[in-house]
XYZ file of C-alpha atoms in Angstrom:
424
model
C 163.482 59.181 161.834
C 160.383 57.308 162.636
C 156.872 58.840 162.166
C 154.342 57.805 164.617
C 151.269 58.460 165.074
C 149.914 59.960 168.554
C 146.147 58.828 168.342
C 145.349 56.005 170.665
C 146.294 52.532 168.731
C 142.802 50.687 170.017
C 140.749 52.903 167.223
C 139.232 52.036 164.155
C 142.478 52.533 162.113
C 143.737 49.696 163.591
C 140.766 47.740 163.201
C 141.106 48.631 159.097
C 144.907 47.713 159.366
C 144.087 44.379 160.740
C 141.392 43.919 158.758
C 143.286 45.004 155.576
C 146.423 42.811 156.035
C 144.141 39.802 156.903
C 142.247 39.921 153.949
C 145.414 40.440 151.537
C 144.558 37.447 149.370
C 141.643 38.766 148.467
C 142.692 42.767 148.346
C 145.599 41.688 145.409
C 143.120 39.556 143.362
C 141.011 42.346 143.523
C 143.010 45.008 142.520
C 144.331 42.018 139.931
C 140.702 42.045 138.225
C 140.238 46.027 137.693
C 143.594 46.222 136.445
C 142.302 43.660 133.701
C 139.382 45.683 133.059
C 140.901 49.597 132.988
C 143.966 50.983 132.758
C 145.834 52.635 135.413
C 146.997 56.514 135.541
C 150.943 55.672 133.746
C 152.077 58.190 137.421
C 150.424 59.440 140.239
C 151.035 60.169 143.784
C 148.184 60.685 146.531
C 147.946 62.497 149.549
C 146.476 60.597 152.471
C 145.190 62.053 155.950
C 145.414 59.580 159.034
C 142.928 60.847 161.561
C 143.320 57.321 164.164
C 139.321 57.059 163.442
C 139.731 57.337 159.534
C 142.132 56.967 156.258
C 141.220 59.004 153.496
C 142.564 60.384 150.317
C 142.406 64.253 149.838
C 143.891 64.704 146.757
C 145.291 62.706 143.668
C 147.982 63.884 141.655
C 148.282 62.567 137.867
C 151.393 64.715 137.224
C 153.640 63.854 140.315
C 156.444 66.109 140.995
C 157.722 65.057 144.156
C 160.594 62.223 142.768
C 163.320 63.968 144.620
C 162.140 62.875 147.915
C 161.762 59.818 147.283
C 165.018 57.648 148.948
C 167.777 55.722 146.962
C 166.571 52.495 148.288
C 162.941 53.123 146.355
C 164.798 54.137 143.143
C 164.845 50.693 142.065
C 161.151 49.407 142.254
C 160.919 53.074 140.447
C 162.761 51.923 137.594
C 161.331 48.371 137.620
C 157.896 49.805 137.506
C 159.078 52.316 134.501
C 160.084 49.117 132.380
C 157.208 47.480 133.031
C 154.837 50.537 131.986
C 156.752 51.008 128.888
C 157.073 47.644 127.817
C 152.989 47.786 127.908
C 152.662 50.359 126.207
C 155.367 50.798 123.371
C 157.698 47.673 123.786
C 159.895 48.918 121.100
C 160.491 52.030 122.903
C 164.020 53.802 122.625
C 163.796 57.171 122.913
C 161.867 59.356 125.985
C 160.733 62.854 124.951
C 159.920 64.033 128.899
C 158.603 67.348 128.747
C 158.399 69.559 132.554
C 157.322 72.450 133.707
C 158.052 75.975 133.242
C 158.837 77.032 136.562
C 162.797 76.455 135.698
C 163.748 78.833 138.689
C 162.288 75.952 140.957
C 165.406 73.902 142.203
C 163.493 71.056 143.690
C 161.067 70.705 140.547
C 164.338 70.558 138.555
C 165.801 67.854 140.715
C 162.233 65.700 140.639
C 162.896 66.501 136.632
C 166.825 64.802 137.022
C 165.417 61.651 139.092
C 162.641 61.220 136.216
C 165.360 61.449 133.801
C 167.408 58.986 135.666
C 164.382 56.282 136.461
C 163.837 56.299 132.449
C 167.099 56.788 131.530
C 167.697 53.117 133.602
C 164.379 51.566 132.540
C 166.452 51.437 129.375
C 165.366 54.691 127.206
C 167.296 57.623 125.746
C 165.735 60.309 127.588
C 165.969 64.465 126.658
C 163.671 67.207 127.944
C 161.769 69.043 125.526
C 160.578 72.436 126.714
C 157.109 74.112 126.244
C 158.124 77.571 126.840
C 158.462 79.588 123.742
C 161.733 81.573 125.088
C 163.920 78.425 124.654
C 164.670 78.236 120.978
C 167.914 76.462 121.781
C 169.689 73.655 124.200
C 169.435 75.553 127.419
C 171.904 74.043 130.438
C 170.161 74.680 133.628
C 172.583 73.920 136.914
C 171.178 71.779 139.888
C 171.760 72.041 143.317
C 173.745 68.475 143.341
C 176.107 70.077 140.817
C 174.566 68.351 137.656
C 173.148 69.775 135.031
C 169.811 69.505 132.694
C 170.099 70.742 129.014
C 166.109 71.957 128.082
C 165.662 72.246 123.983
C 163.248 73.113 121.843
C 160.162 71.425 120.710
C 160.190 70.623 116.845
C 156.605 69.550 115.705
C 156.528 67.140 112.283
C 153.022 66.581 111.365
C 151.752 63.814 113.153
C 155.117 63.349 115.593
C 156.270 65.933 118.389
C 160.218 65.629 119.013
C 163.212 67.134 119.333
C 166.296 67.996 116.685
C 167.519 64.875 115.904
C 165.354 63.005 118.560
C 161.942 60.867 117.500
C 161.040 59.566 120.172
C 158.215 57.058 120.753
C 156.830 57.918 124.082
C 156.084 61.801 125.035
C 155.628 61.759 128.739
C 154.247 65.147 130.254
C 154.948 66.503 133.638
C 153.223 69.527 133.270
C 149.623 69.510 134.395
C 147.931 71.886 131.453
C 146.768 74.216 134.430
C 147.677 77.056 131.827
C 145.913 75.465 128.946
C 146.631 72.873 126.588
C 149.518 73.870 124.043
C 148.698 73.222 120.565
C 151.762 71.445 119.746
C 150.641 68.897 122.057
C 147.079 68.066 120.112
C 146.662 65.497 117.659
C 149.504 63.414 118.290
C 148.374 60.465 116.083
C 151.509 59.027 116.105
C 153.062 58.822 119.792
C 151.799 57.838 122.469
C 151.456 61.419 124.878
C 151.107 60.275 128.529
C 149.346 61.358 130.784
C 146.461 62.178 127.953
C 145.753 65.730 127.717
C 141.649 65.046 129.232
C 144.054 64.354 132.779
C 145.170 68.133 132.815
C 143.427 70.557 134.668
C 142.548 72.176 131.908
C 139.829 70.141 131.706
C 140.177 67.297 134.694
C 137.751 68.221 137.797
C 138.457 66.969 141.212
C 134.665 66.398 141.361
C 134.699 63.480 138.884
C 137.379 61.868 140.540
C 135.978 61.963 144.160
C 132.671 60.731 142.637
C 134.574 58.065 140.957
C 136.569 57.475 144.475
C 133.280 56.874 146.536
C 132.395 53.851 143.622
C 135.718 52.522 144.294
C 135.203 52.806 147.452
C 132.103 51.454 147.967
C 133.214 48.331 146.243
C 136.155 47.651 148.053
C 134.831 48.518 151.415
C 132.050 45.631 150.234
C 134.922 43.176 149.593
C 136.145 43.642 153.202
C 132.377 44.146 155.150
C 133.090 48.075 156.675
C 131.767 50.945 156.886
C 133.232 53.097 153.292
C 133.505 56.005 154.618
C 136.496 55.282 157.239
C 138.229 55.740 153.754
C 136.039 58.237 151.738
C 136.041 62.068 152.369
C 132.296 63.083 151.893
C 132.398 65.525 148.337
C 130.049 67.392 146.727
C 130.487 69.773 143.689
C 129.109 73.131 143.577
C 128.948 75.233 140.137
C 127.199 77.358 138.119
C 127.902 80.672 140.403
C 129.840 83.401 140.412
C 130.910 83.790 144.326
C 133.072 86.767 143.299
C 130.155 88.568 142.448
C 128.566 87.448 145.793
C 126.164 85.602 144.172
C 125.529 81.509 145.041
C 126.596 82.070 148.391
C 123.522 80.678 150.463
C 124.103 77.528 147.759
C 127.649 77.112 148.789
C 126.359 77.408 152.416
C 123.624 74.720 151.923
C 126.334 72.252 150.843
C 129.017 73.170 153.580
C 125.870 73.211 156.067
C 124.856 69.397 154.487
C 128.519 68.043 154.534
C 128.990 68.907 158.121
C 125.477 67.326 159.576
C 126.965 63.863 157.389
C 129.938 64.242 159.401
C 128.606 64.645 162.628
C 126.361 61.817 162.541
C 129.173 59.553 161.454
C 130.990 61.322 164.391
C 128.505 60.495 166.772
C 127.994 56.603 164.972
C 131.902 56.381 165.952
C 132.078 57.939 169.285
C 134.357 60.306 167.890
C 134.889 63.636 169.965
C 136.612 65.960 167.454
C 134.763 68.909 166.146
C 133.917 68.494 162.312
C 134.940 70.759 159.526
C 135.139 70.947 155.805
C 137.648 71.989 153.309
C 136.388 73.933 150.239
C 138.728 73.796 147.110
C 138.878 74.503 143.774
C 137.550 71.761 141.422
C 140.864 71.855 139.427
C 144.000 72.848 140.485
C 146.467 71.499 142.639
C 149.488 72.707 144.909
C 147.268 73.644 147.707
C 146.358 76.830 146.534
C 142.759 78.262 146.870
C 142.089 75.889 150.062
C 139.310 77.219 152.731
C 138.735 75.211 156.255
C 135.788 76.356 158.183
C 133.349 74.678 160.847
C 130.433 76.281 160.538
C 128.669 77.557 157.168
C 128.203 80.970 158.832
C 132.154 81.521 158.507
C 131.706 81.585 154.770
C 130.518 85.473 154.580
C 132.894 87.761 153.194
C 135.536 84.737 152.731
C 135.379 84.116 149.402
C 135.482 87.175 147.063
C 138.415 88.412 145.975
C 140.346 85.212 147.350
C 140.700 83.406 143.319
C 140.816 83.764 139.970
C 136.963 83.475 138.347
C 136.933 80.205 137.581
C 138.188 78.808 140.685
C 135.112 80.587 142.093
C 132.041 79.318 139.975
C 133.440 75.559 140.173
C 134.050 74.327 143.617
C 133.974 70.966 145.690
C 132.814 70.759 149.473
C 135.222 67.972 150.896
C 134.424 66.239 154.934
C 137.814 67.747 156.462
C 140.218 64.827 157.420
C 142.672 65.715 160.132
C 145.987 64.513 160.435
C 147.283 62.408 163.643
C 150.780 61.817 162.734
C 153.773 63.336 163.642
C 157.775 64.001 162.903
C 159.449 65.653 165.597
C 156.504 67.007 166.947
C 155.272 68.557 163.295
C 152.320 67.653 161.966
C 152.877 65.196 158.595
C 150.907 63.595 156.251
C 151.625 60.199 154.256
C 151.851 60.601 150.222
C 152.010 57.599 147.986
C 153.213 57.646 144.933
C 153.129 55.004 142.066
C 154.231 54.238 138.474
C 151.715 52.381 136.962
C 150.014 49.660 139.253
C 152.898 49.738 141.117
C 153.740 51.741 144.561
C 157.133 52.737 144.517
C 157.718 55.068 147.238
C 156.425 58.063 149.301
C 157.288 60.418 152.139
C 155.710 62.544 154.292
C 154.853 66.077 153.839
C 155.954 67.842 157.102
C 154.830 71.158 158.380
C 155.776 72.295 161.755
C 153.594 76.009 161.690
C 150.195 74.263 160.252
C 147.799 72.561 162.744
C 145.911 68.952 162.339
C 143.262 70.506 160.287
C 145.157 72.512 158.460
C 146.303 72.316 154.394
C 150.079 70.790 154.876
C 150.798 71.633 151.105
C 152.282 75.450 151.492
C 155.309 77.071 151.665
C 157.225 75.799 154.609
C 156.322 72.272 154.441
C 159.562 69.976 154.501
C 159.665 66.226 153.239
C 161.019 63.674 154.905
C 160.946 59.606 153.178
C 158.641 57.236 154.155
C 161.026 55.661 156.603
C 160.051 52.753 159.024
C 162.467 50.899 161.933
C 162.548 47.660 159.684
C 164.120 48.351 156.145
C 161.625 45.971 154.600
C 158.239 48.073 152.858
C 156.354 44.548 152.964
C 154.023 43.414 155.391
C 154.953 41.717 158.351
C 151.806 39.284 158.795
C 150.651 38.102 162.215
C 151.880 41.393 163.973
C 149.724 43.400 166.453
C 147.951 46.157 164.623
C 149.947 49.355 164.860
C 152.999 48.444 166.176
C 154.991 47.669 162.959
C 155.763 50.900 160.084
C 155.868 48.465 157.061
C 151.945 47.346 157.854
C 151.210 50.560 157.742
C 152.996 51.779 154.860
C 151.054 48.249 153.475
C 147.985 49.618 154.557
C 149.042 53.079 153.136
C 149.421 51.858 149.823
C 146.346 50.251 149.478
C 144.183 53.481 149.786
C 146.444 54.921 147.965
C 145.873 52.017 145.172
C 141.965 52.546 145.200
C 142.876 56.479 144.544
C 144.297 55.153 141.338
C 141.988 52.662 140.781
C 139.464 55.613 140.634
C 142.140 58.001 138.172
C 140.913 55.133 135.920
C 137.441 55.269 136.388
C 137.700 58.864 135.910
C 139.763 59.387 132.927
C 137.547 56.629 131.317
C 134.306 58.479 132.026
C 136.177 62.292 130.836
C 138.154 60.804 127.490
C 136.353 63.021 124.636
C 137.583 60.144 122.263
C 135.619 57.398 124.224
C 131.977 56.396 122.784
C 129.968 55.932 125.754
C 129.718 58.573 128.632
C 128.849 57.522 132.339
């Protein structure tokens, strides 16, 4: 199964992919050099929206729990990626406290927990799942779907060191995004290293600071190759400090959607670009979709929003440009995510969803998943090719953006770590 996309192939994406794969001396040095000066997000995965005119990032994951669907054949950069974070970090490592989720009912999150378990487990580590929910207070089996099992235990705290009975472990690695809070047990973990850190939960990340910290990237990269940034940058802007439930902030909210759409349609116009803008407004933490508005005009806004999320959701918010999405598998509209272990991309698929439209939020129940799966089996690029007319240039292209997503994750967790000294 092939994806394709069903824009015209003369546009400016192709321009980007030629001018991308052309200048890929220059793109690896440069992601060489801000790998030397910050570190990278230890997982992450990155959902991308090709419009033919424009290839953007609309959302970057730092707790990725979408390993299932990746395929067999990307298993193995997986696990080479996995050594080669671990031996950075704690080259003496041996054991793997992974804690998950909650949501143990979820059959897919369990089996993205089982291919985690199996990347570390053949990086090299002893690997058992420590669980955060106070109702397991012993080994717990929980059946897959594949006929395996998962045995969940309880966390046993030591002072300084958070393990399990019998099980110190070196590395704790979290894939639970905090969006409930962050646990005590997990503070003040002087000892281990805890990865992701606790500032990359939503507890207290903001989708803000990253897309301000995306536009730098951006910006700098976009220098390197002499175009236009925002063919890869979805205009952002933040707005806070009012309490939409209560009605109140509204005409502010407006402003912004009102401001974000004008931007658009000049760069519209600038591009000879025919679609009809829109914007997306989400809330500033939070992920899986939820909370997502798309409207056109800032007029549409009345009566939308109260009663629609929790408070908090509705006193932060971000105004995003609205990317659409020109790809397609069997006919459904798709979207590419990346995801990556370290500096490395190891895989993605597309998110498929065959009731949502091009401008419409992909991530909701119904969407399907099919591997990022090209008509040569090779993922590198195949230089000297026509622009367009080969998947693994693409996918190259693809993980690039995806790249600079992480390369912000960096700048961002840099600029939120309360432990740092100096604040951007």
């Amino acid at each position: 199964m092939v994806p394709h996309l069903i824009t015209a192939l003369t546009g400016p994406i192709n321009e980007l992919e030629q001018r991308v794969l052309e200048s890929m001396p220059a793109i690896e040095r440069w992601f060489r050099l801000e790998w030397m000066e910050h570190t990278p997000p230890f997982y992450s995965s990155v959902d991308l929206r090709n419009a033919g005119f424009k290839l953007a990032p609309v959302d970057t994951n730092l707790f990725p729990t979408g390993f299932n669907n990746l395929t067999q054949d990307m298993l193995p950069l997986s696990v080479q990626a996995a050594m080669a974070s671990i031996e950075k970090i704690c080259p003496e490592a041996k054991n793997l406290l992974l804690i998950p989720e909650s949501n143990i009912g979820n059959s897919f999150y369990l089996s993205n927990v089982a291919t985690l378990k199996r990347i570390f487990t053949q990086a090299g580590l002893n690997v058992r799942l420590g669980s955060l929910d106070p109702s397991i207070t012993e080994p717990t089996s929980l059946n897959l779907a594949d006929g395996n099992t998962l045995v969940l235990e309880p966390l046993v705290r030591n002072r300084g060191r958070l393990g399990l009975k019998d099980f110190d472990p070196c590395t704790v690695l979290l894939n639970n995004d905090l969006s409930a809070g962050v646990p005590r047990v997990l503070e003040h973990l002087h000892e281990q290293y805890l990865l992701p850190p606790l500032h990359a939960g939503w507890t207290m990340r903001r989708k803000s600071q990253h897309f301000k910290a995306y536009e730098e990237v951006a910006k700098k990269f976009s220098k390197l190759l002499g175009m236009d940034h925002w063919l890869i940058n979805p205009l952002t802007v933040a707005v806070s400090g009012h309490d939409l439930s209560a009605g109140a902030g509204l005409e502010a909210l407006q402003t912004q959607v009102d401001s974000v759409l004008s931007k658009t349609r000049r760069k519209y116009k600038e591009y000879g670009i025919q679609e009809k803008p829109f914007v997306v407004i989400k809330p500033d933490a939070g992920t899986h979709g939820a909370g997502l508005i798309m409207v056109r005009d800032a007029k549409e806004l009345t009566g939308r929003m109260s009663g629609t999320q929790d408070a908090e959701a509705l006193t932060r918010l971000i105004v995003q440009e609205g990317v659409v999405t020109h790809e397609r598998v069997n006919d459904a509209v798709a979207e590419p995510v990346v995801y990556m272990m370290d500096r490395y991309v190891v895989g993605g698929f597309y998110r498929v969803h065959a009731d949502r439209g091009v401008d419409e939020n992909l991530n909701a129940p119904g969407a399907s998943y099919v591997p990022l799966a090209f008509s040569q089996a090779s993922q590198l690029p195949r230089l000297g090719e026509k622009p367009g007319s080969s998947g693994p240039n693409r996918f190259y292209m693809y993980g690039v953006i995806a790249r600079l997503g992480s390369v912000a994750a960096s700048y961002e967790l840099e600029v939120t770590d309360p432990e740092a000294e100096v604040y951007a």
